[in-house]
Amino acid sequence: MIQTTESIDFGRLITGHSPFSVPKYQRAYAWDEDEVTEYLDDMERLYRDRVNSSENRMPHFFGGLVSVRRFASGTPHGYIHDVVDGQQRLATFMITICAILEGLKIIEQKATASGDAGATDDAKIEREKTETNYFFYLEGVGRQTQKRLRLSLSKADNKYFEDLMRNIGDARTKKNL
């Protein structure tokens, strides 16, 4: 039984909702080069359209995400969204944000090396803000809070995915993006 449906943008979906989990019965991440290229081409086209036309911005439909809400103590809203459909797109979106964070880390390092403190601070602030808003949420565990990833994938992919998300800026992450 469907309780509610809503249409919201991807940014609000990630930052404004409880964590997402891909249940173990869902297939492993399976997008190959064709799907990823199509996704990146869409992103590039959207970027160009937004840069070239500040007026009359048309919303873009990236596709649906179907989730089932289940109780989970300690999470920000008291529940987790189990992703039933759209997990490939959601994981690819998170990997894209990871690549953007890699770019911000490189900008930060180059600005530091060239002595540009303003650019260093700007890149660091954007990187930390994006990481906090998109990747993590705080979960109460006992009397402490722990930083948790907003998305966990199915068992086959989750360890690799967590390593990728948590190790932004190291050589392994750059190689695997």
Coordinates of N, CA and C in Angstrom, one line a residue:
M1 N 0.8 -1.2 0.0 CA 0.0 0.0 0.0 C 0.9 1.2 0.0
I2 N 0.7 2.1 -0.9 CA 1.4 3.4 -1.0 C 0.8 4.4 0.0
Q3 N 1.7 4.9 0.9 CA 1.2 5.9 1.8 C 1.2 7.3 1.3
T4 N 2.3 7.7 0.7 CA 2.4 9.0 0.2 C 3.4 9.0 -1.0
T5 N 3.3 9.9 -1.9 CA 4.3 10.2 -2.9 C 4.5 11.7 -2.9
E6 N 5.7 12.0 -3.3 CA 6.1 13.4 -3.4 C 7.1 13.6 -4.4
S7 N 7.1 14.7 -5.1 CA 8.2 15.1 -6.1 C 9.1 16.1 -5.5
I8 N 10.3 15.8 -5.3 CA 11.3 16.7 -4.7 C 12.6 16.6 -5.5
D9 N 13.4 17.7 -5.4 CA 14.7 17.6 -6.1 C 15.7 16.7 -5.3
F10 N 16.7 16.3 -6.1 CA 17.6 15.3 -5.6 C 18.4 15.8 -4.3
G11 N 18.8 17.1 -4.4 CA 19.5 17.6 -3.2 C 18.7 17.6 -2.0
R12 N 17.4 18.0 -2.1 CA 16.5 18.0 -0.9 C 16.2 16.6 -0.5
L13 N 16.1 15.7 -1.4 CA 15.9 14.3 -1.1 C 17.0 13.7 -0.2
I14 N 18.2 14.0 -0.6 CA 19.4 13.5 0.2 C 19.5 14.2 1.5
T15 N 19.5 15.5 1.5 CA 19.8 16.3 2.7 C 18.7 16.4 3.7
G16 N 17.5 16.3 3.2 CA 16.3 16.5 4.0 C 15.6 15.3 4.5
H17 N 16.1 14.1 4.1 CA 15.4 12.9 4.6 C 16.4 12.0 5.4
S18 N 15.8 11.0 6.0 CA 16.5 10.1 6.8 C 17.5 9.3 5.8
P19 N 18.3 8.5 6.4 CA 19.3 7.8 5.6 C 18.6 6.8 4.7
F20 N 19.3 6.4 3.7 CA 18.8 5.4 2.7 C 19.6 4.2 2.8
S21 N 19.0 3.0 2.6 CA 19.6 1.8 2.6 C 19.1 0.9 1.5
V22 N 20.0 0.3 0.8 CA 19.6 -0.6 -0.3 C 19.6 -2.0 0.4
P23 N 18.4 -2.6 0.4 CA 18.2 -3.9 1.1 C 19.1 -5.0 0.4
K24 N 19.3 -6.0 1.2 CA 20.2 -7.1 0.7 C 19.6 -7.9 -0.5
Y25 N 18.3 -7.8 -0.6 CA 17.6 -8.5 -1.8 C 17.7 -7.8 -3.1
Q26 N 18.2 -6.5 -3.0 CA 18.4 -5.7 -4.3 C 19.6 -6.2 -5.0
R27 N 19.7 -6.0 -6.3 CA 20.9 -6.4 -7.0 C 22.0 -5.5 -6.7
A28 N 23.2 -6.0 -6.9 CA 24.4 -5.2 -6.7 C 24.5 -4.1 -7.8
Y29 N 25.4 -3.1 -7.5 CA 25.5 -2.0 -8.5 C 25.9 -2.6 -9.8
A30 N 25.2 -2.2 -10.9 CA 25.4 -2.9 -12.1 C 25.5 -1.9 -13.3
W31 N 25.5 -0.6 -13.1 CA 25.7 0.3 -14.2 C 27.1 0.1 -14.8
D32 N 27.1 0.0 -16.1 CA 28.4 -0.1 -16.8 C 28.6 1.3 -17.5
E33 N 29.6 1.3 -18.4 CA 30.1 2.5 -19.0 C 29.0 3.3 -19.7
D34 N 28.1 2.6 -20.4 CA 27.0 3.2 -21.2 C 26.1 4.0 -20.3
E35 N 25.6 3.4 -19.2 CA 24.7 4.1 -18.3 C 25.3 5.3 -17.6
V36 N 26.6 5.1 -17.2 CA 27.3 6.1 -16.5 C 27.5 7.3 -17.5
T37 N 27.9 7.0 -18.7 CA 28.2 8.0 -19.7 C 26.9 8.8 -20.0
E38 N 25.8 8.1 -20.1 CA 24.5 8.8 -20.3 C 24.1 9.7 -19.2
Y39 N 24.4 9.2 -18.0 CA 24.1 10.0 -16.7 C 25.0 11.3 -16.7
L40 N 26.3 11.1 -17.0 CA 27.2 12.2 -17.0 C 26.9 13.2 -18.2
D41 N 26.5 12.7 -19.3 CA 26.1 13.6 -20.4 C 24.9 14.4 -20.0
D42 N 23.9 13.8 -19.3 CA 22.7 14.5 -18.8 C 23.2 15.6 -17.9
M43 N 24.1 15.3 -17.0 CA 24.6 16.3 -16.0 C 25.3 17.4 -16.7
E44 N 26.1 17.1 -17.7 CA 26.8 18.2 -18.4 C 25.9 19.1 -19.2
R45 N 24.9 18.4 -19.8 CA 23.9 19.2 -20.6 C 23.1 20.1 -19.6
L46 N 22.7 19.6 -18.5 CA 22.0 20.4 -17.5 C 22.8 21.6 -17.0
Y47 N 24.1 21.3 -16.8 CA 25.0 22.4 -16.3 C 25.1 23.5 -17.4
R48 N 25.3 23.1 -18.6 CA 25.4 24.1 -19.7 C 24.1 24.9 -19.9
D49 N 23.0 24.2 -19.8 CA 21.7 24.9 -19.9 C 21.5 25.9 -18.8
R50 N 22.0 25.5 -17.6 CA 21.8 26.5 -16.4 C 22.8 27.6 -16.6
V51 N 24.0 27.4 -17.0 CA 25.0 28.5 -17.2 C 24.5 29.4 -18.3
N52 N 24.0 28.9 -19.4 CA 23.6 29.7 -20.5 C 22.3 30.4 -20.4
S53 N 21.4 29.9 -19.5 CA 20.1 30.5 -19.4 C 19.7 30.6 -18.0
S54 N 19.9 31.8 -17.4 CA 19.5 31.9 -16.0 C 18.0 32.1 -15.8
E55 N 17.3 32.4 -16.9 CA 15.9 32.5 -16.8 C 15.2 31.3 -17.3
N56 N 14.0 31.0 -16.9 CA 13.2 29.9 -17.4 C 13.9 28.6 -17.2
R57 N 14.5 28.3 -16.1 CA 15.1 27.0 -15.8 C 14.1 26.0 -15.8
M58 N 14.2 25.0 -16.6 CA 13.3 23.9 -16.6 C 13.8 22.8 -15.6
P59 N 12.9 22.3 -14.8 CA 13.3 21.2 -13.9 C 13.7 20.0 -14.8
H60 N 14.5 19.1 -14.2 CA 14.9 17.9 -14.9 C 14.5 16.7 -14.1
F61 N 13.9 15.7 -14.7 CA 13.5 14.5 -14.1 C 14.6 13.5 -14.3
F62 N 15.3 13.1 -13.2 CA 16.4 12.1 -13.2 C 15.8 10.7 -13.1
G63 N 14.6 10.6 -12.9 CA 14.0 9.3 -12.7 C 13.5 9.1 -11.3
G64 N 12.7 8.1 -11.1 CA 12.1 7.9 -9.8 C 12.9 7.2 -8.8
L65 N 12.6 7.4 -7.6 CA 13.2 6.7 -6.5 C 12.0 6.2 -5.6
V66 N 12.0 4.9 -5.4 CA 10.9 4.3 -4.6 C 11.6 3.7 -3.4
S67 N 11.0 4.1 -2.2 CA 11.6 3.6 -1.0 C 10.4 3.3 0.0
V68 N 10.8 2.4 0.9 CA 9.9 2.0 2.0 C 10.5 2.5 3.3
R69 N 9.7 3.2 4.1 CA 10.1 3.7 5.3 C 10.0 2.7 6.4
R70 N 11.1 2.5 7.2 CA 11.0 1.6 8.3 C 11.6 2.2 9.6
F71 N 11.2 1.8 10.7 CA 11.6 2.4 12.0 C 13.1 2.0 12.2
A72 N 13.9 3.0 12.7 CA 15.3 2.8 13.0 C 15.7 3.8 14.1
S73 N 15.8 3.4 15.3 CA 16.1 4.3 16.4 C 17.5 4.9 16.2
G74 N 17.7 6.1 16.7 CA 19.0 6.8 16.6 C 19.2 7.6 15.3
T75 N 18.3 7.4 14.3 CA 18.5 8.2 13.1 C 17.8 9.5 13.3
P76 N 18.1 10.5 12.4 CA 17.6 11.8 12.7 C 16.0 11.9 12.8
H77 N 15.3 11.1 12.0 CA 13.9 11.2 12.0 C 13.2 9.9 12.6
G78 N 14.1 9.0 13.0 CA 13.6 7.8 13.6 C 13.3 6.7 12.6
Y79 N 13.7 6.9 11.4 CA 13.5 5.8 10.4 C 14.5 5.9 9.3
I80 N 14.5 4.8 8.5 CA 15.4 4.7 7.3 C 14.5 4.4 6.1
H81 N 15.0 4.9 5.0 CA 14.3 4.6 3.7 C 15.0 3.4 3.0
D82 N 14.3 2.3 2.9 CA 14.8 1.1 2.2 C 14.5 1.4 0.7
V83 N 15.6 1.5 -0.1 CA 15.4 1.8 -1.5 C 15.0 0.6 -2.3
V84 N 13.8 0.7 -2.9 CA 13.2 -0.4 -3.7 C 13.5 -0.3 -5.2
D85 N 13.5 1.0 -5.6 CA 13.9 1.2 -7.0 C 14.6 2.5 -7.1
G86 N 15.6 2.6 -8.0 CA 16.4 3.8 -8.2 C 17.8 3.8 -7.5
Q87 N 18.1 2.6 -7.0 CA 19.4 2.5 -6.2 C 20.6 2.7 -7.1
Q88 N 20.5 2.4 -8.4 CA 21.7 2.6 -9.3 C 21.9 4.1 -9.5
R89 N 20.8 4.8 -9.7 CA 20.9 6.3 -9.9 C 21.4 7.0 -8.6
L90 N 20.8 6.5 -7.5 CA 21.2 7.2 -6.2 C 22.7 6.9 -5.9
A91 N 23.2 5.7 -6.1 CA 24.6 5.4 -5.9 C 25.5 6.2 -6.8
T92 N 25.0 6.3 -8.1 CA 25.8 7.1 -9.1 C 25.9 8.6 -8.7
F93 N 24.8 9.1 -8.2 CA 24.7 10.5 -7.8 C 25.7 10.7 -6.6
M94 N 25.7 9.8 -5.7 CA 26.7 9.9 -4.5 C 28.1 9.8 -5.0
I95 N 28.4 8.9 -6.0 CA 29.7 8.7 -6.5 C 30.1 10.0 -7.2
T96 N 29.2 10.6 -7.9 CA 29.4 11.9 -8.6 C 29.8 13.0 -7.6
I97 N 29.1 13.1 -6.5 CA 29.4 14.0 -5.4 C 30.8 13.7 -4.9
C98 N 31.1 12.5 -4.8 CA 32.5 12.1 -4.3 C 33.5 12.6 -5.2
A99 N 33.3 12.5 -6.5 CA 34.3 13.0 -7.5 C 34.4 14.6 -7.4
I100 N 33.3 15.2 -7.2 CA 33.3 16.7 -7.0 C 34.1 17.1 -5.8
L101 N 33.9 16.3 -4.7 CA 34.7 16.5 -3.5 C 36.2 16.3 -3.7
E102 N 36.5 15.3 -4.6 CA 37.9 15.1 -4.9 C 38.5 16.3 -5.6
G103 N 37.7 16.9 -6.6 CA 38.1 18.1 -7.3 C 38.3 19.3 -6.3
L104 N 37.4 19.4 -5.3 CA 37.6 20.5 -4.4 C 38.8 20.3 -3.5
K105 N 39.1 19.0 -3.2 CA 40.3 18.7 -2.4 C 41.6 19.1 -3.2
I106 N 41.6 18.8 -4.5 CA 42.7 19.2 -5.4 C 42.9 20.7 -5.5
I107 N 41.7 21.4 -5.6 CA 41.8 22.9 -5.7 C 42.3 23.4 -4.3
E108 N 41.9 22.8 -3.2 CA 42.4 23.3 -1.9 C 43.9 23.0 -1.8
Q109 N 44.4 21.9 -2.3 CA 45.8 21.6 -2.2 C 46.6 22.5 -3.1
K110 N 46.1 22.8 -4.3 CA 46.9 23.7 -5.2 C 46.9 25.1 -4.7
A111 N 45.7 25.5 -4.2 CA 45.6 26.9 -3.6 C 46.6 27.0 -2.4
T112 N 46.7 26.0 -1.6 CA 47.6 26.1 -0.5 C 49.0 26.1 -1.0
A113 N 49.4 25.3 -2.0 CA 50.7 25.3 -2.5 C 51.1 26.6 -3.1
S114 N 50.1 27.3 -3.7 CA 50.4 28.6 -4.3 C 50.3 29.8 -3.4
G115 N 49.9 29.5 -2.1 CA 49.8 30.6 -1.1 C 48.5 31.4 -1.2
D116 N 47.5 30.9 -1.8 CA 46.2 31.6 -2.0 C 45.3 31.1 -0.8
A117 N 45.4 31.8 0.3 CA 44.7 31.4 1.5 C 43.2 31.5 1.3
G118 N 42.7 32.5 0.6 CA 41.3 32.7 0.3 C 40.7 31.6 -0.5
A119 N 41.4 31.1 -1.5 CA 40.9 30.0 -2.3 C 41.0 28.7 -1.6
T120 N 42.0 28.6 -0.7 CA 42.2 27.4 0.1 C 41.0 27.3 1.0
D121 N 40.7 28.4 1.7 CA 39.5 28.4 2.7 C 38.2 28.2 1.9
D122 N 38.0 28.8 0.8 CA 36.7 28.6 0.0 C 36.6 27.2 -0.4
A123 N 37.6 26.6 -0.9 CA 37.5 25.2 -1.3 C 37.2 24.3 -0.2
K124 N 37.9 24.5 0.9 CA 37.8 23.7 2.1 C 36.3 23.8 2.7
I125 N 35.8 25.0 2.8 CA 34.5 25.2 3.3 C 33.4 24.5 2.4
E126 N 33.6 24.7 1.1 CA 32.6 24.0 0.1 C 32.7 22.5 0.3
R127 N 33.9 22.0 0.4 CA 34.1 20.6 0.5 C 33.5 20.0 1.8
E128 N 33.8 20.7 2.9 CA 33.2 20.3 4.2 C 31.7 20.4 4.2
K129 N 31.2 21.5 3.7 CA 29.7 21.7 3.6 C 29.0 20.6 2.8
T130 N 29.6 20.3 1.6 CA 29.0 19.3 0.7 C 29.1 17.9 1.4
E131 N 30.2 17.6 1.9 CA 30.4 16.3 2.6 C 29.4 16.2 3.7
T132 N 29.2 17.2 4.5 CA 28.3 17.1 5.7 C 26.9 17.0 5.2
N133 N 26.5 17.8 4.2 CA 25.1 17.8 3.7 C 24.7 16.5 3.0
Y134 N 25.6 16.0 2.1 CA 25.2 14.9 1.3 C 25.7 13.6 1.7
F135 N 26.8 13.4 2.4 CA 27.3 12.1 2.8 C 26.9 11.6 4.1
F136 N 26.9 12.5 5.1 CA 26.8 12.0 6.5 C 25.6 12.6 7.2
Y137 N 25.2 11.9 8.2 CA 24.2 12.4 9.2 C 24.8 12.0 10.6
L138 N 24.3 12.6 11.6 CA 24.7 12.3 13.0 C 23.7 11.3 13.6
E139 N 24.2 10.2 14.2 CA 23.3 9.3 14.8 C 23.7 9.2 16.3
G140 N 22.7 9.2 17.1 CA 22.9 9.0 18.6 C 23.1 7.5 18.9
V141 N 24.3 7.3 19.5 CA 24.7 5.9 19.9 C 25.0 6.0 21.4
G142 N 24.2 5.5 22.2 CA 24.4 5.7 23.7 C 24.4 7.2 24.0
R143 N 25.4 7.7 24.6 CA 25.5 9.1 24.9 C 26.4 9.8 24.0
Q144 N 26.7 9.2 22.9 CA 27.6 9.9 21.9 C 26.9 10.0 20.5
T145 N 27.4 10.8 19.7 CA 27.0 10.9 18.3 C 28.1 10.4 17.4
Q146 N 27.6 9.6 16.4 CA 28.5 9.1 15.4 C 28.1 9.6 14.0
K147 N 29.1 9.8 13.2 CA 28.9 10.2 11.8 C 28.6 9.0 11.0
R148 N 27.5 8.9 10.4 CA 27.1 7.8 9.6 C 26.8 8.2 8.1
L149 N 27.1 7.3 7.2 CA 26.8 7.6 5.8 C 25.3 7.7 5.5
R150 N 24.9 8.6 4.7 CA 23.5 8.7 4.4 C 22.9 7.6 3.5
L151 N 23.9 6.9 2.8 CA 23.4 5.8 1.9 C 24.3 4.6 2.2
S152 N 23.7 3.4 2.4 CA 24.4 2.2 2.5 C 23.8 1.3 1.4
L153 N 24.7 0.6 0.7 CA 24.4 -0.2 -0.4 C 24.2 -1.6 0.0
S154 N 23.8 -2.5 -0.9 CA 23.5 -3.9 -0.6 C 24.9 -4.5 -0.1
K155 N 24.8 -5.7 0.5 CA 26.0 -6.3 1.1 C 27.2 -6.4 0.1
A156 N 26.8 -6.8 -1.2 CA 27.9 -7.0 -2.2 C 28.7 -5.7 -2.4
D157 N 28.2 -4.6 -2.3 CA 28.8 -3.3 -2.7 C 29.2 -2.4 -1.5
N158 N 28.6 -2.6 -0.3 CA 28.7 -1.6 0.7 C 30.1 -1.4 1.2
K159 N 30.9 -2.4 1.4 CA 32.2 -2.2 2.0 C 33.0 -1.3 1.0
Y160 N 33.0 -1.6 -0.3 CA 33.7 -0.8 -1.3 C 33.2 0.7 -1.3
F161 N 31.9 0.8 -1.3 CA 31.2 2.1 -1.3 C 31.6 2.9 -0.1
E162 N 31.5 2.3 1.1 CA 31.9 3.0 2.3 C 33.3 3.5 2.3
D163 N 34.2 2.6 1.8 CA 35.6 3.0 1.7 C 35.8 4.2 0.8
L164 N 35.1 4.2 -0.4 CA 35.2 5.3 -1.3 C 34.7 6.6 -0.7
M165 N 33.5 6.5 0.0 CA 32.9 7.7 0.6 C 33.8 8.3 1.8
R166 N 34.3 7.4 2.5 CA 35.1 7.8 3.7 C 36.5 8.2 3.5
N167 N 37.1 7.8 2.3 CA 38.5 8.1 2.1 C 38.7 9.1 1.0
I168 N 37.8 10.1 0.9 CA 38.0 11.2 -0.1 C 39.3 11.8 0.1
G169 N 40.1 11.9 -1.0 CA 41.4 12.6 -1.0 C 42.6 11.7 -1.0
D170 N 42.3 10.4 -0.7 CA 43.5 9.5 -0.7 C 43.7 8.9 -2.1
A171 N 44.8 8.3 -2.4 CA 45.2 7.8 -3.7 C 44.2 6.7 -4.2
R172 N 43.8 5.8 -3.3 CA 42.9 4.8 -3.6 C 41.6 5.3 -4.2
T173 N 41.1 6.3 -3.6 CA 39.8 6.9 -4.0 C 39.9 7.5 -5.4
K174 N 41.0 8.2 -5.6 CA 41.2 8.9 -6.9 C 41.3 7.8 -8.0
K175 N 41.9 6.7 -7.7 CA 42.1 5.6 -8.7 C 40.8 5.0 -9.0
N176 N 39.9 4.8 -8.0 CA 38.7 4.1 -8.2 C 37.5 4.9 -8.7
L177 N 37.7 6.2 -8.7 CA 36.6 7.1 -9.2 C 36.6 7.0 -10.7

